[in-house]
mmCIF file of C-alpha atoms in Angstrom:
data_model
loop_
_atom_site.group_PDB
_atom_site.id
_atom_site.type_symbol
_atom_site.label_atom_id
_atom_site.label_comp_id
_atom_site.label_asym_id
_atom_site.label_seq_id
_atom_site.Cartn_x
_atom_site.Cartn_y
_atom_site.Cartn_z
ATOM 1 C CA UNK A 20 2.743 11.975 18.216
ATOM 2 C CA UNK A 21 4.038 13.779 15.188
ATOM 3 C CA UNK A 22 7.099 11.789 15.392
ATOM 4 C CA UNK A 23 4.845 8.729 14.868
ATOM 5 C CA UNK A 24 4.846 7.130 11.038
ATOM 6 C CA UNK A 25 2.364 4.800 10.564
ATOM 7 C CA UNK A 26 3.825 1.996 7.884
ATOM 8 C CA UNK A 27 0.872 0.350 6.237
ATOM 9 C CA UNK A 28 1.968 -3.358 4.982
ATOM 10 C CA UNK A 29 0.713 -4.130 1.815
ATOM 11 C CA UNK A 30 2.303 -7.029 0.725
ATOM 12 C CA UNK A 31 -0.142 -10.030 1.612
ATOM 13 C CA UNK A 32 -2.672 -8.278 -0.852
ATOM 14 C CA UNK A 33 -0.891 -5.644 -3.699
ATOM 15 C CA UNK A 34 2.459 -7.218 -3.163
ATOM 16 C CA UNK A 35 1.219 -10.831 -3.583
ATOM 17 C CA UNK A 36 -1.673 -10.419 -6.309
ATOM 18 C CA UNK A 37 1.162 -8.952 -8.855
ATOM 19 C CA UNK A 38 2.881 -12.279 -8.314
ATOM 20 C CA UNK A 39 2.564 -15.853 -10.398
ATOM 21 C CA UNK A 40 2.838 -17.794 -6.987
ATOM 22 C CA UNK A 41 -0.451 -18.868 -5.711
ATOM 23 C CA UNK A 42 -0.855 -18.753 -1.781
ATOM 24 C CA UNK A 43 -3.289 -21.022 0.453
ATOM 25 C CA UNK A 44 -5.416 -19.148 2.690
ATOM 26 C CA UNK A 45 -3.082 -20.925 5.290
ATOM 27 C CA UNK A 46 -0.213 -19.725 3.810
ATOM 28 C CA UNK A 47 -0.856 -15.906 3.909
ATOM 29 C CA UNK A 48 -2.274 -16.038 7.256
ATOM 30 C CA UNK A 49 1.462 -17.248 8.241
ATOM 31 C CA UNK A 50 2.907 -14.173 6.094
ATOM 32 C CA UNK A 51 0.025 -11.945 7.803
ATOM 33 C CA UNK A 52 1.170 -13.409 11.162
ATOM 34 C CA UNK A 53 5.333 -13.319 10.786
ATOM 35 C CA UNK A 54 4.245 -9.161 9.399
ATOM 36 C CA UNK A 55 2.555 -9.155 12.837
ATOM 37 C CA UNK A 56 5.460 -10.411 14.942
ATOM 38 C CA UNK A 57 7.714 -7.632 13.418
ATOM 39 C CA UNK A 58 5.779 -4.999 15.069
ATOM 40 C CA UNK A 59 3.351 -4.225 11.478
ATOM 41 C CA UNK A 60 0.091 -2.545 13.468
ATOM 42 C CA UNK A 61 -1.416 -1.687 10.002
ATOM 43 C CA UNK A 62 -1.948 -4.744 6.958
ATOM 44 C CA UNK A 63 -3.460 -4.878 4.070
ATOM 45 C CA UNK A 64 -4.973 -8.152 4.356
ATOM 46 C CA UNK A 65 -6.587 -9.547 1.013
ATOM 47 C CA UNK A 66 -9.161 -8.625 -1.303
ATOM 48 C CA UNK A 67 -13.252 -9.439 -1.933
ATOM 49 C CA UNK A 68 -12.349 -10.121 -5.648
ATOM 50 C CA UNK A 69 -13.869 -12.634 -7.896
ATOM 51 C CA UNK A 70 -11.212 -16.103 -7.316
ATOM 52 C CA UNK A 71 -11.523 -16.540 -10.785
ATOM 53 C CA UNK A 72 -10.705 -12.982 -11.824
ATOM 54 C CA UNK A 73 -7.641 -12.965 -9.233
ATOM 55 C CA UNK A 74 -7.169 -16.489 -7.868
ATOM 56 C CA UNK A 75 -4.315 -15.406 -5.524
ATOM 57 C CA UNK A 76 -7.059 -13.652 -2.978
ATOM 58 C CA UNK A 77 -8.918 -17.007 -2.738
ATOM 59 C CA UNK A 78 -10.658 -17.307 0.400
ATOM 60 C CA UNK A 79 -10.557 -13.587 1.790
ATOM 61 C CA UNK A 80 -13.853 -14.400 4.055
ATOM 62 C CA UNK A 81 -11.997 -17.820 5.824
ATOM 63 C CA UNK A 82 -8.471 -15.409 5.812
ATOM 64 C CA UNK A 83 -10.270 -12.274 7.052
ATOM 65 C CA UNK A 84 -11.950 -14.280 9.963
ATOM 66 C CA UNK A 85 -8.610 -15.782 11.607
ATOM 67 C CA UNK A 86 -6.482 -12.700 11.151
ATOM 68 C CA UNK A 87 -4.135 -12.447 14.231
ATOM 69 C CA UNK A 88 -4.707 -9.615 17.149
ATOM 70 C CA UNK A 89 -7.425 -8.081 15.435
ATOM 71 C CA UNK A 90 -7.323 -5.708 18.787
ATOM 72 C CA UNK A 91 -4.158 -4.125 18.198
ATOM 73 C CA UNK A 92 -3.503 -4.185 14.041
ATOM 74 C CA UNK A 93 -5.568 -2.293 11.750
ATOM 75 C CA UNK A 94 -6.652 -4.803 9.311
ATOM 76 C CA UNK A 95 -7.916 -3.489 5.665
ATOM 77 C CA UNK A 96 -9.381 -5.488 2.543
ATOM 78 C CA UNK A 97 -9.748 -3.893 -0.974
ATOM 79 C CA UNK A 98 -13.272 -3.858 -2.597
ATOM 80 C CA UNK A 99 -13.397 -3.410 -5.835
ATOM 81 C CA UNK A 100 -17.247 -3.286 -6.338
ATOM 82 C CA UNK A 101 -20.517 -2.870 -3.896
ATOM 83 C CA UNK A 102 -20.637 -7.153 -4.001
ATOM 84 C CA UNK A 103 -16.856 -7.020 -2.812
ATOM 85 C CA UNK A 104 -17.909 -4.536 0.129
ATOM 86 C CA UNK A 105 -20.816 -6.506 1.118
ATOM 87 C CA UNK A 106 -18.359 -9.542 0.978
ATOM 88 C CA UNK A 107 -16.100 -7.984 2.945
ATOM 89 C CA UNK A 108 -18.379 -6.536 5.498
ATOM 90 C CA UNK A 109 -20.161 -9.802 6.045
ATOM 91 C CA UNK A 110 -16.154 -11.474 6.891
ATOM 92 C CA UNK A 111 -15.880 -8.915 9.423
ATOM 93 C CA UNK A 112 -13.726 -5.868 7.343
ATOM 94 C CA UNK A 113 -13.417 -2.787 9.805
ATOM 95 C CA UNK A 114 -11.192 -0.686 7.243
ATOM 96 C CA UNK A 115 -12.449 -1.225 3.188
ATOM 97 C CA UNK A 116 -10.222 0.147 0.444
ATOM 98 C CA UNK A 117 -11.426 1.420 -3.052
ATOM 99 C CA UNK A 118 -9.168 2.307 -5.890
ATOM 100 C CA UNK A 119 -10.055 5.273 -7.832
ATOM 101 C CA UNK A 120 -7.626 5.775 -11.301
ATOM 102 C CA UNK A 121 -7.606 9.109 -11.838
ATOM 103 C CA UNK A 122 -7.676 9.092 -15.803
ATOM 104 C CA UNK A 123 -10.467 7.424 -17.853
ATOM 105 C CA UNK A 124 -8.031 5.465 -19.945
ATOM 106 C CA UNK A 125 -6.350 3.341 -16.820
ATOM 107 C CA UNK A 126 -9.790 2.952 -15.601
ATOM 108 C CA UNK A 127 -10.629 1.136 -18.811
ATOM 109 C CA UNK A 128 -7.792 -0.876 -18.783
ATOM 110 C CA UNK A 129 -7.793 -1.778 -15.619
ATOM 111 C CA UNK A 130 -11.927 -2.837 -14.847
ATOM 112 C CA UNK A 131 -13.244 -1.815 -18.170
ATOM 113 C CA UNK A 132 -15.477 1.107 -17.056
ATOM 114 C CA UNK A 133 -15.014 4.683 -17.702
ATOM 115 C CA UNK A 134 -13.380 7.197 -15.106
ATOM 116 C CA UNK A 135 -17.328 8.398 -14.042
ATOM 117 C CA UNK A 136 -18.002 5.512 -13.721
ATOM 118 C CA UNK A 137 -15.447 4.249 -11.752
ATOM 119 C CA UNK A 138 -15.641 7.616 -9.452
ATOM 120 C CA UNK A 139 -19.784 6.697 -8.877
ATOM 121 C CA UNK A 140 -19.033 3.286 -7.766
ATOM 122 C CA UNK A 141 -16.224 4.417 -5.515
ATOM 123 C CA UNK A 142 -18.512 6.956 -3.885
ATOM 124 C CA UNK A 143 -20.865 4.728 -3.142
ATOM 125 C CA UNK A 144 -19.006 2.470 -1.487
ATOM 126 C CA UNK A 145 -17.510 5.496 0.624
ATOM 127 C CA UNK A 146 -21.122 6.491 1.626
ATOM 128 C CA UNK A 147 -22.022 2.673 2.659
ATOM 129 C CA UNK A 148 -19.823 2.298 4.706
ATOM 130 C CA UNK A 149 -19.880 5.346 6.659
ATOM 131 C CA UNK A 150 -23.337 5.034 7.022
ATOM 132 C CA UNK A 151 -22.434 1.098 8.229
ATOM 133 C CA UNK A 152 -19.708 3.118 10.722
ATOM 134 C CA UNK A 153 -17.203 1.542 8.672
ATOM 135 C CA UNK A 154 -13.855 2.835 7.793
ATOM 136 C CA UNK A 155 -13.503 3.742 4.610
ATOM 137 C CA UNK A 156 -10.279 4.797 2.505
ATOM 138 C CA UNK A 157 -9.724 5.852 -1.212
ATOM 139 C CA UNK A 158 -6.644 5.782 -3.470
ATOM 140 C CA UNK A 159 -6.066 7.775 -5.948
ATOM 141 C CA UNK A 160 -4.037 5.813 -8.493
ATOM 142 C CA UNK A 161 -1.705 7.145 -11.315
ATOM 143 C CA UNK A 162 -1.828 10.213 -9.086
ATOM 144 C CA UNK A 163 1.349 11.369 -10.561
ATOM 145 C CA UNK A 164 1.610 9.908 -14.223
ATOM 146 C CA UNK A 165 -0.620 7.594 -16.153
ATOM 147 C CA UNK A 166 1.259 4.362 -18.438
ATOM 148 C CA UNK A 167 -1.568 5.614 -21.112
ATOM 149 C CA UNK A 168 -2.315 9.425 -20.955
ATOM 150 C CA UNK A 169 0.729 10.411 -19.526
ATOM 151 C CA UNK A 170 1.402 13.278 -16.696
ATOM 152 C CA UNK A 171 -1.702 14.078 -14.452
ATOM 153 C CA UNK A 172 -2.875 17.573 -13.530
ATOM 154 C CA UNK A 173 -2.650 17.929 -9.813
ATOM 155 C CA UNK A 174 -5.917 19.556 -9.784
ATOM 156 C CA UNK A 175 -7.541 16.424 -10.991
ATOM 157 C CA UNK A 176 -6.239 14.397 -8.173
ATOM 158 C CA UNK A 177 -7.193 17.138 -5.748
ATOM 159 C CA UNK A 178 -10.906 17.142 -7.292
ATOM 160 C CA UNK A 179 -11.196 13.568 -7.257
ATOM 161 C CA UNK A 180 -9.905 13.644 -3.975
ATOM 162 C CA UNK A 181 -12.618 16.382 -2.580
ATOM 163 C CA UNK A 182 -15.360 14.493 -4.276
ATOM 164 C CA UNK A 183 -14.268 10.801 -1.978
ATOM 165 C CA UNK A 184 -13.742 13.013 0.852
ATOM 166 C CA UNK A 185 -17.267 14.455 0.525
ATOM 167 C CA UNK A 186 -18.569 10.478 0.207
ATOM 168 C CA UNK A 187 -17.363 9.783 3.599
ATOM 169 C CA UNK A 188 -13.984 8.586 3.156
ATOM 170 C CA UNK A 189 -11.412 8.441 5.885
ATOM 171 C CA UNK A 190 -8.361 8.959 4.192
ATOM 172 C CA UNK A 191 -7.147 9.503 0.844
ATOM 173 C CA UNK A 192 -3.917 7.514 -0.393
ATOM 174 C CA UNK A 193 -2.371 9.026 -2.605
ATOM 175 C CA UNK A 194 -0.784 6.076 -4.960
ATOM 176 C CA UNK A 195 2.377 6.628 -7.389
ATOM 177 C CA UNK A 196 1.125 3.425 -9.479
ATOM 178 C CA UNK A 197 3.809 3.151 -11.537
ATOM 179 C CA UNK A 198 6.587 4.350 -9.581
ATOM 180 C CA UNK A 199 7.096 7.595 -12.120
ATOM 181 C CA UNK A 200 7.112 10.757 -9.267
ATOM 182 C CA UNK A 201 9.882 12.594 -8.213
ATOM 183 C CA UNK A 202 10.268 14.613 -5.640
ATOM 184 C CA UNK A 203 9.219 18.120 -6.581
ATOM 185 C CA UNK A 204 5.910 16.693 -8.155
ATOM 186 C CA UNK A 205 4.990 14.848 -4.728
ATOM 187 C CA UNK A 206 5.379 18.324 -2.711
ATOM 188 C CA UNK A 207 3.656 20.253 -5.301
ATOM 189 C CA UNK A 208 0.553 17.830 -5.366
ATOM 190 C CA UNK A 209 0.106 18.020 -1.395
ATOM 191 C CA UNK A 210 0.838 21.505 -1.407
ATOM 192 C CA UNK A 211 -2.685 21.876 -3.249
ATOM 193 C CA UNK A 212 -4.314 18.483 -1.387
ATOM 194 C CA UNK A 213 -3.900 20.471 2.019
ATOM 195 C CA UNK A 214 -6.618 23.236 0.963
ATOM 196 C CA UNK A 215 -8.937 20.360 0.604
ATOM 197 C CA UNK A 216 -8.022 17.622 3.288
ATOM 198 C CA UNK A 217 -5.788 17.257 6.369
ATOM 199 C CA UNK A 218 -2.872 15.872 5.905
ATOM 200 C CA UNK A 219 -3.848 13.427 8.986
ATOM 201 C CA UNK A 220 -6.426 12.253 6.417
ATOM 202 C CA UNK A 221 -3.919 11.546 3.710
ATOM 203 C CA UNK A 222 -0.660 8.686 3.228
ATOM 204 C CA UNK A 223 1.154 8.022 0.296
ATOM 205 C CA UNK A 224 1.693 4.925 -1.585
ATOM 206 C CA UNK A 225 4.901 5.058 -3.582
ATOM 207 C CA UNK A 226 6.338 2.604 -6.292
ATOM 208 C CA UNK A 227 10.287 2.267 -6.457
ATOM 209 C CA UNK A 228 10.490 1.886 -10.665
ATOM 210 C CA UNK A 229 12.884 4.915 -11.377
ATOM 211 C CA UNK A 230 14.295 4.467 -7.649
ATOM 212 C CA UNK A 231 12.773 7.626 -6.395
ATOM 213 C CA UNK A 232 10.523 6.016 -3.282
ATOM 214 C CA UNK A 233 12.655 6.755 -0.258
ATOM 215 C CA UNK A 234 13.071 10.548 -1.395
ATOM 216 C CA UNK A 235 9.099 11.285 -2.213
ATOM 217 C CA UNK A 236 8.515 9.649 1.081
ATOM 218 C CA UNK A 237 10.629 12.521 2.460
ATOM 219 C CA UNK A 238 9.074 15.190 0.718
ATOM 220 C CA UNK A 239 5.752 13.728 2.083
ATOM 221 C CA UNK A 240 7.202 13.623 5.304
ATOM 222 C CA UNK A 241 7.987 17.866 4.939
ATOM 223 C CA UNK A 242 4.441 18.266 3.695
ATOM 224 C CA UNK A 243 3.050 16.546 6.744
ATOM 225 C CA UNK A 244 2.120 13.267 5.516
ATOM 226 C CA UNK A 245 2.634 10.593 8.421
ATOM 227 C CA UNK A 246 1.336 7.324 6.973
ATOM 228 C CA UNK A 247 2.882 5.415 4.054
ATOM 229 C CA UNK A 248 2.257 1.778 1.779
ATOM 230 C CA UNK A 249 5.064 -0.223 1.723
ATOM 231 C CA UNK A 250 5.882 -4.203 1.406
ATOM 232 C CA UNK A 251 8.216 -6.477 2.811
ATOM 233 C CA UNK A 252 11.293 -7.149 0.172
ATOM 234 C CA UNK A 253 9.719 -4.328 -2.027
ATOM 235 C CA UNK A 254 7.099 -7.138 -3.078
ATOM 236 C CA UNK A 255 4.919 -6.187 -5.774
ATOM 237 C CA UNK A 256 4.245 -4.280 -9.520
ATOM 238 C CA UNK A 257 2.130 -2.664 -11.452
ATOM 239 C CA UNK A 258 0.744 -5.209 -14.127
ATOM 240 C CA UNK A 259 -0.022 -1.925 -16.407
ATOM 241 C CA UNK A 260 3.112 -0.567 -16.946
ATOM 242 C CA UNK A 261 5.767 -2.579 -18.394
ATOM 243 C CA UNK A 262 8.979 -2.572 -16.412
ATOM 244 C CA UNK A 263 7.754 -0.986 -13.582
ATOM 245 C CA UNK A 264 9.005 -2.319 -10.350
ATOM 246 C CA UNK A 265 7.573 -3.546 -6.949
ATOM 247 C CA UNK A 266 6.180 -1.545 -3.882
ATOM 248 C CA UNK A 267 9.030 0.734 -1.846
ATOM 249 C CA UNK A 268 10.341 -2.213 0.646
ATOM 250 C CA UNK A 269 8.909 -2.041 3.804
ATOM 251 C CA UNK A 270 12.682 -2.162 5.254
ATOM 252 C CA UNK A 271 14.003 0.279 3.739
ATOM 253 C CA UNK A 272 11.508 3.156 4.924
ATOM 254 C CA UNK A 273 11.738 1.600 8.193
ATOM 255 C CA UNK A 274 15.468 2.168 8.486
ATOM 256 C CA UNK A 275 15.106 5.452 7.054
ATOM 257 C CA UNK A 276 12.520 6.732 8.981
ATOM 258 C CA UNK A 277 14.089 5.348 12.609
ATOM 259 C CA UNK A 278 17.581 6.841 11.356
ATOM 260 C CA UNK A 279 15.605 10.036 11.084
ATOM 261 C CA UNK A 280 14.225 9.968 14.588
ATOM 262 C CA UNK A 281 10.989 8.758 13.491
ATOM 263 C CA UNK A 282 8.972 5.909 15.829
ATOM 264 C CA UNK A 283 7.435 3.101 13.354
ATOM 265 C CA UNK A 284 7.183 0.361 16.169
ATOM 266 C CA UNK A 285 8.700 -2.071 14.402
ATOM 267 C CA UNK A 286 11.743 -4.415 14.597
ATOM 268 C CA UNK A 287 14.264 -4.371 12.025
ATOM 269 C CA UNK A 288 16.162 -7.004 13.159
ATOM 270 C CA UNK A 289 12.722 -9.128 13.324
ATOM 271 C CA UNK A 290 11.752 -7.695 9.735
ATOM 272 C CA UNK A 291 15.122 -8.577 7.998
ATOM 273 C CA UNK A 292 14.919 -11.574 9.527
ATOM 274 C CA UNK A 293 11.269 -12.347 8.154
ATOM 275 C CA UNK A 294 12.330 -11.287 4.667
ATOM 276 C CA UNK A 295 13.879 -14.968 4.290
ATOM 277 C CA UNK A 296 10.955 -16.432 5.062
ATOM 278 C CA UNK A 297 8.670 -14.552 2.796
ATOM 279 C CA UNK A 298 11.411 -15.589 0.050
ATOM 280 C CA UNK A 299 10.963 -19.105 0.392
ATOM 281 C CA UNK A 300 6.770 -18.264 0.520
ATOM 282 C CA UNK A 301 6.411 -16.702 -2.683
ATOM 283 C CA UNK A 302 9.859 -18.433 -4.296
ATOM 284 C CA UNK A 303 10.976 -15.610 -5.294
ATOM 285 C CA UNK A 304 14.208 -13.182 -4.374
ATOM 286 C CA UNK A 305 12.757 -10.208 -2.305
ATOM 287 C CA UNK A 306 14.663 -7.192 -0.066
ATOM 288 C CA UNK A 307 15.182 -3.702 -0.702
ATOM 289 C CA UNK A 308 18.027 -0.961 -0.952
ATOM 290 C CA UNK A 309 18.932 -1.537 2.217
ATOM 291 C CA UNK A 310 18.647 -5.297 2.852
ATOM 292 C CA UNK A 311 21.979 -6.370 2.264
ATOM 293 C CA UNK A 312 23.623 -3.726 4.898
ATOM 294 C CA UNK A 313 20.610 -4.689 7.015
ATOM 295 C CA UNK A 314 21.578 -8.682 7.166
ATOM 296 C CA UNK A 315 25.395 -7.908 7.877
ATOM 297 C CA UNK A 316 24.328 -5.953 11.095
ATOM 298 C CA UNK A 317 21.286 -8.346 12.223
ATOM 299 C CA UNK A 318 21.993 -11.580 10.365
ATOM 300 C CA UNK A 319 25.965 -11.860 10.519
ATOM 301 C CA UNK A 320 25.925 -12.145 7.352
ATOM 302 C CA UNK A 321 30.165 -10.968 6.015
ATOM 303 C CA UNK A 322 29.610 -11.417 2.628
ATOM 304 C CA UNK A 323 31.220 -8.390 1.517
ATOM 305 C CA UNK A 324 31.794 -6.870 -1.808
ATOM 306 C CA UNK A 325 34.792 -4.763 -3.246
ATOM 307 C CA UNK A 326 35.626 -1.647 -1.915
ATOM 308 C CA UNK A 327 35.386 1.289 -3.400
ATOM 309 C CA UNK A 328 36.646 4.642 -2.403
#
């Protein structure tokens, strides 16, 4: 089993909501359902937001209740307050998501409440819905660096991480919001995280800004981490930090991962394939590092480029 990584798709729900284009209901439950077909066993399905606040997660409830082979993926929806959660339990919700900002300013930013704040509300929910035999799961955003106060002590995130753990969360994710970690910062932060949770208990959510994804997912791989974000054609942003890029493509740590004798259970020739489609959903150009290699070995695609030496 330790060869098992568990790739959590997150693109119908962070990947979509940082995008202009507006999806039905219908419409994601296709996206949801092509993820499904590729072998994805773990989806981040939508979120019990406000339609008017975020208008792309209209309809969650009708979404949540005709999600495909609810027996066999792990279906998760993102809460942002105790109405969300009781929204979101009510649809069905097995797995419920809160999103903790580690530093007071992002917090503010973000839902206009303070860090404690914030932290009290998130514990809450964690404690509901363990007592409700829920699954619940906390990130830890701007785990690495904050867009407004700048590099973040690791003992901070370990704190705030002890104090969701203590709550009754299931599993910490530990979320690079704006894509600034490298590296050596990734294996010192889980270095410390391990004297306070097991690493079974924690996965990674990595943005691909300065290009560094694929190699923190490695050195979370050495520190024991075996579950990690990603989204299909590296949908996705951070609306917080100017010029920060999408989510780390679900294809590329897929092909990375198998290369590396890693099982993922799902079909890169399926995936690369489904990348097209979820192009012409959102109308927008998607794919990763890898996805032009990957479409001239599935796709026959020759376009080639120069050569280089």
């Amino acid at each position: 089993m330790s060869q098992w990584v568990t790739i959590n798709e997150v693109g119908p729900r962070d990947g979509l909501q940082s995008l202009g284009k507006v999806l039905t209901a219908e419409k994601r439950l296709q996206l949801i359902q092509g993820l499904v077909d590729c072998g994805l066993s773990a989806i981040e399905a939508t979120s019990f937001v406000s339609p008017k606040a975020v208008p792309q997660m209209a309809g969650a409830a009708e979404l949540y209740q005709q999600l495909p082979d609810t027996d066999k993926v792990r279906y998760a929806a993102l809460v942002p307050n105790v109405r969300g959660y009781t929204d979101a339990k009510a649809a069905g919700a097995h797995t419920v998501n809160v999103v903790l900002s580690v530093t007071d300013t992002m917090n503010r930013k973000n839902i206009n409440m303070s860090l404690e704040q914030t932290a009290q509300v998130c514990a809450e929910i964690m404690q509901q819905a363990a007592a409700d035999q829920l699954n619940g799961q906390a990130y830890l955003a701007v785990a690495f660096e904050c867009p407004f106060e700048g590099t973040v002590d690791p003992q901070v995130v370990t704190g705030f991480a002890q104090q969701m753990l203590e709550a009754g969360a299931k599993k910490i994710i530990i979320a690079d919001t704006i894509g600034a970690a490298n590296p050596a910062q990734v294996t010192t932060l889980l270095n410390q995280l391990q004297a306070v949770v097991p690493m079974a208990q924690v996965a990674c959510h990595f943005h691909d800004t300065r290009g560094m994804a694929l190699a923190n997912v490695y050195a979370a791989l050495q520190c024991g981490v075996r579950e990690f974000d990603t989204a299909i054609g590296g949908m996705g942003g951070c609306p917080f930090s100017p010029g920060a890029s999408g989510n780390m493509a679900t294809e590329d740590a897929v092909l990375m991962l198998e290369q590396m004798g890693y099982q993922t259970g799902i079909s890169l020739p399926q995936l690369t394939q489904f990348i097209g489609t979820a192009e012409a959903m959102v109308e927008r150009k998607l794919g990763g590092h890898s996805y032009n290699w990957l479409k001239r070995q599935y796709l026959n695609d020759t376009e080639q480029g120069a050569h280089c030496g």
